[in-house]
Each structure stands twice: as structure tokens, then as C-alpha cells.
Phi, psi and omega in degrees: 000129173233141179244140169245142180232141194245129177271106181281156196289147173248127178280355194277130183292161154057048170264129166207174179299169170254020178269086194282355181285340180267008184260115181302120173223161189202177199281182179068203188299316183295338172290321171303319186291317180293330171289339177280331182287320173308310182293327168305321173293321175294319174300325186281340182296341176292338192233027187279133173287165174289154174260132174253152181264157186210143187259009184243113188277349177286347169281351167206189194243068195282138176276343181205139170228141180230145186214139176259122187251140185276336173056237175232036174267126174208070353270349175271132166145202188260106166259192175205162183245097168279123166241114188251122188247152179296146182315135186088345184272161179227151160226174196252151175301184173291333177237102197279356181105210180302301182235148181137174192237117171275156178296165178217142194237133183239118172254008195296334170288356182288154185248136185045043175252113178281312186199141164234132177237117176281119175265131185252103170316150178300143179257178175255161183269142188229111186240125181220127173045041170088004175240138186240142188224154167260117200227173162235147182260139160073306176201144171212154177240118167260118177300137196240104174281115191241136178233140172289135147314302171239099175307336188281349174254161174300149163262128181250107169271137180227109189253134159249116193234123168259118186207171174256148179229134180215148168244262153268346163229166193252143173227133178289128178245136167238137159219156175217149188208153183234150180195126180257123170246118186285143180298160176123185191302147165293132181216172186285097196265180170298137188083004188302307177299323176275351161278327171290318168301316180291321173309320181286341173276349183292130180303140181272136175287129171212167176283162171284141194085357177301144173285161174140166180287334176243104184199153169272119190268317190205147168229128174235129177272120178246121162253028176262340174269162178231109008285155172304147187223149166265138175251127192235131174250123178238163153257120181225146183276345177205174193296140191221153181241146178255129168244160184219147184226133181228187188294172184303146166074011162280100180259070176298151177286171172276134171314135177245151171312141174296161188300319189262023175262159171290115185301324178278340182212081184273142177241358171227131186233161180228145187229116170281133190267075176252174179077014170288147172301154184307138176084349189285142175249154178287316186313136159090342186279158190252118182256149177247127169249132186241120181256122186218135168268356180098335173246356184188159192198158167239157182226125195219140178257135191226118171267139180276141185274000000 
């Protein structure tokens, strides 16, 4: 059984959630802009309408629809979460960047579920008013790696999802969906093709310096600047964006093309090491870089010396 819930469009501007801990802030003018954005989210949160569900998309004008897709998960394997947005709308990757709200998943009401892992296809970079974010445009399918407590019995997935849907403004979205995966031989269920395509776009883990047309070739630390900064050399077959994730409470900026790089097709990026917690040291901490063309990606770990 599968249910689909629609999130109706809200005409009110500057909507965001009141979870200001998820809004990224760091020094300088960008911090002021993000602080103003966070306050706008907080102010909007007190007057948000309730989101009503509807089984028929013809009955409303939604900006987002979520569905759980069975794919080939019966009950072990890959299922999928489809987030379908209105044209021109976007939602955020697991690490949203300078500003944004990452999706959060609640699977606590699921039954016979041992483990579920969300896989993230390569995102695109979106720049607006000096802030850069990692996003998906129009539609995304997130593959879900599912395993059962007892594979001989059905798995019931029950999802509560909090996320943001954005166009020129951001609207906090809530959705829920259920899906029962019956035991038995794996077969192509609904969404199999879309799940397989999304899984092929999940960044491949590889070492820094690996050979290949899409790779993070070298990372260099310069501690003579304040703040210290990294220069990252990459190889790409087509224009690509670079994203970074650090330890908990490290709110790092999105790496930018170096001053001497081709801005339309950069092969060198710089990352100022700002947005760290007070008293944090660099040495020994690990960063995860994701290089994305939007259709494919690679992911590499770098330990700060």
C-alpha cells in the first residue's frame, strides 16, 4: 500500500522553519544576511498554516509531492523517496551550504525495519545574493537502502519528512508516506528505473589524487592567511561544483572558484576555513569533499594536517 501526500502552495513570503540551529552562519556580511534570513524564518514560523494532505493532485496546486517508491526492495534492496517539486522550485541536499534547511527523516513508526540508509545523488550549486547552496531542482529521487529484521516478513516503511521547498522564497514543508514491502523474489516495482538512475548519480567514494576524468586531484593548506584556507585542484569532464562537509558544528562555506580559475568551468577552488566553533583546532579533523557535475560525482576525504 502506498499513500501520497500533497503540500499545498502557500502565497505568504519569507516562509521558513523556526529551527534556527540548521541555518548556517559565519563571519562577515554573509553572516548578517544569514542572520536576517534566520529571523525571517523564525518570524514566519508563528503564522504558518497547517499543511493538508490530499490523495488527488488534481484537487490542489501543490509545490511539492512526496512518494515512497518500492523499486526492487522486497523487503531488502533499494526503495526510493521521490520529491516532486513545481517547475522552478528546489529543495536541499544533506548539507545545504551557506543557507538552507536539510531534509530530516523520521522512520520511527516503521515495522520490521532493521536499517534504512538514504543515498544522495550529486547535487547542483545554486548562487543567490552572495550565498551558495547545494540543491535539487524540480524533482529528485533519493534511493533508500532497506534491510529487514525478519526478511521473511513484510517491511512497512512509515516516513515523516521535514524539508524546505524554495523558489524565490522558501516554504517549510512536511510530508508523510507509507509503503509496505512484501517478502519474496525481487522484481521491478514502481519507480525501479528512476531509482536505478538516481543510484547511478550517487557520488563514488575515491581517494584524493585518484586517476579519472572526475576527481579531486590535490588539496593544499595555507596557514599564512587568516583564516587559513585550502586550495583544491580537481579534474572534470564538464563544469562541476565542489561542496564540503566538516565535523559537527563546523559551518564551512561552499568552496568558490579560485581567482585565476575559469568561473564557468573551474578546476581550482578555494575554501577559507571559517565558521568553526570557538576554540576549534584544525589538525586531525576530517573534511569530506563532494565534486558534482549534477549528473555524477565523486566523494573524497581529507584529513587536516
